[in-house]
PDB file of C-alpha atoms in Angstrom:
ATOM      1  CA  MET A   1       3.252 -12.955 -10.752  1.00 72.00           C
ATOM      2  CA  THR A   2       2.984 -11.005  -7.475  1.00 81.00           C
ATOM      3  CA  LEU A   3       0.604 -11.692  -4.588  1.00 84.00           C
ATOM      4  CA  LEU A   4      -1.238  -8.476  -5.471  1.00 82.00           C
ATOM      5  CA  GLU A   5      -1.679  -9.560  -9.107  1.00 83.00           C
ATOM      6  CA  ARG A   6      -2.964 -12.969  -7.983  1.00 85.00           C
ATOM      7  CA  GLY A   7      -5.640 -11.308  -5.849  1.00 85.00           C
ATOM      8  CA  TRP A   8      -4.203 -12.697  -2.603  1.00 90.00           C
ATOM      9  CA  VAL A   9      -3.914  -9.294  -0.907  1.00 89.00           C
ATOM     10  CA  ASP A  10      -6.930  -7.962   1.007  1.00 92.00           C
ATOM     11  CA  GLU A  11      -5.429  -4.681   2.134  1.00 93.00           C
ATOM     12  CA  LEU A  12      -2.275  -2.627   1.699  1.00 92.00           C
ATOM     13  CA  ARG A  13      -0.986  -0.632   4.645  1.00 95.00           C
ATOM     14  CA  ILE A  14       1.744   1.837   3.864  1.00 94.00           C
ATOM     15  CA  LEU A  15       3.472   3.660   6.707  1.00 95.00           C
ATOM     16  CA  LEU A  16       5.111   6.868   5.504  1.00 93.00           C
ATOM     17  CA  HIS A  17       7.953   8.337   7.474  1.00 91.00           C
ATOM     18  CA  PRO A  18       8.622  12.018   6.691  1.00 85.00           C
ATOM     19  CA  VAL A  19      12.195  11.687   5.404  1.00 85.00           C
ATOM     20  CA  LEU A  20      13.443  12.227   1.853  1.00 81.00           C
ATOM     21  CA  LEU A  21      16.336   9.997   0.874  1.00 82.00           C
ATOM     22  CA  GLY A  22      16.707  10.808  -2.822  1.00 83.00           C
ATOM     23  CA  ARG A  23      16.990   7.113  -3.696  1.00 84.00           C
ATOM     24  CA  GLY A  24      15.466   3.774  -2.830  1.00 79.00           C
ATOM     25  CA  TRP A  25      13.560   0.768  -4.105  1.00 80.00           C
ATOM     26  CA  SER A  26      10.152   0.659  -5.718  1.00 77.00           C
ATOM     27  CA  LEU A  27       7.723  -1.377  -3.612  1.00 73.00           C
ATOM     28  CA  TYR A  28       5.859  -2.582  -6.680  1.00 75.00           C
ATOM     29  CA  ALA A  29       8.513  -2.796  -9.404  1.00 77.00           C
ATOM     30  CA  GLY A  30       7.460  -6.376 -10.230  1.00 77.00           C
ATOM     31  CA  LEU A  31       3.898  -5.493 -11.275  1.00 81.00           C
ATOM     32  CA  LYS A  32       3.171  -6.024 -14.963  1.00 84.00           C
ATOM     33  CA  ASP A  33      -0.049  -3.981 -15.119  1.00 84.00           C
ATOM     34  CA  ARG A  34      -1.505  -1.018 -13.298  1.00 86.00           C
ATOM     35  CA  ILE A  35      -3.777  -1.919 -10.360  1.00 86.00           C
ATOM     36  CA  ASP A  36      -6.196   0.777  -9.240  1.00 89.00           C
ATOM     37  CA  LEU A  37      -6.657   0.856  -5.475  1.00 91.00           C
ATOM     38  CA  THR A  38      -9.501   2.159  -3.321  1.00 93.00           C
ATOM     39  CA  ALA A  39      -8.299   4.583  -0.665  1.00 94.00           C
ATOM     40  CA  GLY A  40      -9.321   3.926   2.902  1.00 94.00           C
ATOM     41  CA  ALA A  41      -8.556   5.293   6.320  1.00 96.00           C
ATOM     42  CA  VAL A  42      -5.628   7.596   6.982  1.00 97.00           C
ATOM     43  CA  THR A  43      -4.023   7.831  10.423  1.00 98.00           C
ATOM     44  CA  VAL A  44      -1.619  10.645  11.270  1.00 97.00           C
ATOM     45  CA  PHE A  45       0.653  10.088  14.265  1.00 97.00           C
ATOM     46  CA  ARG A  46       2.225  12.752  16.489  1.00 96.00           C
ATOM     47  CA  SER A  47       5.632  11.652  15.186  1.00 94.00           C
ATOM     48  CA  GLY A  48       4.645  12.829  11.716  1.00 94.00           C
ATOM     49  CA  ASN A  49       4.279   9.293  10.373  1.00 96.00           C
ATOM     50  CA  VAL A  50       1.183   8.632   8.268  1.00 97.00           C
ATOM     51  CA  LEU A  51      -0.538   5.243   7.887  1.00 98.00           C
ATOM     52  CA  LEU A  52      -2.378   4.844   4.568  1.00 97.00           C
ATOM     53  CA  ARG A  53      -4.776   1.959   3.928  1.00 97.00           C
ATOM     54  CA  TYR A  54      -5.852   0.764   0.465  1.00 95.00           C
ATOM     55  CA  ARG A  55      -7.873  -2.112  -0.979  1.00 93.00           C
ATOM     56  CA  PRO A  56      -7.331  -3.691  -4.389  1.00 89.00           C
ATOM     57  CA  PRO A  57     -10.299  -4.169  -6.779  1.00 82.00           C
ATOM     58  CA  GLY A  58     -12.908  -6.704  -5.763  1.00 78.00           C
ATOM     59  CA  ARG A  59     -12.169  -6.548  -2.043  1.00 65.00           C
ATOM     60  CA  ALA A  60     -15.206  -5.645   0.014  1.00 60.00           C
ATOM     61  CA  GLY A  61     -15.249  -4.436   3.556  1.00 62.00           C
ATOM     62  CA  ASN A  62     -14.496  -1.400   5.618  1.00 59.00           C
ATOM     63  CA  LEU A  63     -11.052   0.091   5.805  1.00 59.00           C
TER      64      LEU A  63
END
């Protein structure tokens, strides 16, 4: 069971870098069930990188 499935994750921060590789690993391949996330703040940097913030169900607070 993953930390996300156990409810031990308060927030996910995903930093996207604008490069397509055509291959790679799934960040969440170990999840057994779908987990719906609540979208939060988005920060776009001059470099083109984008920071995405999400909260799993049952996590209160501002993003």
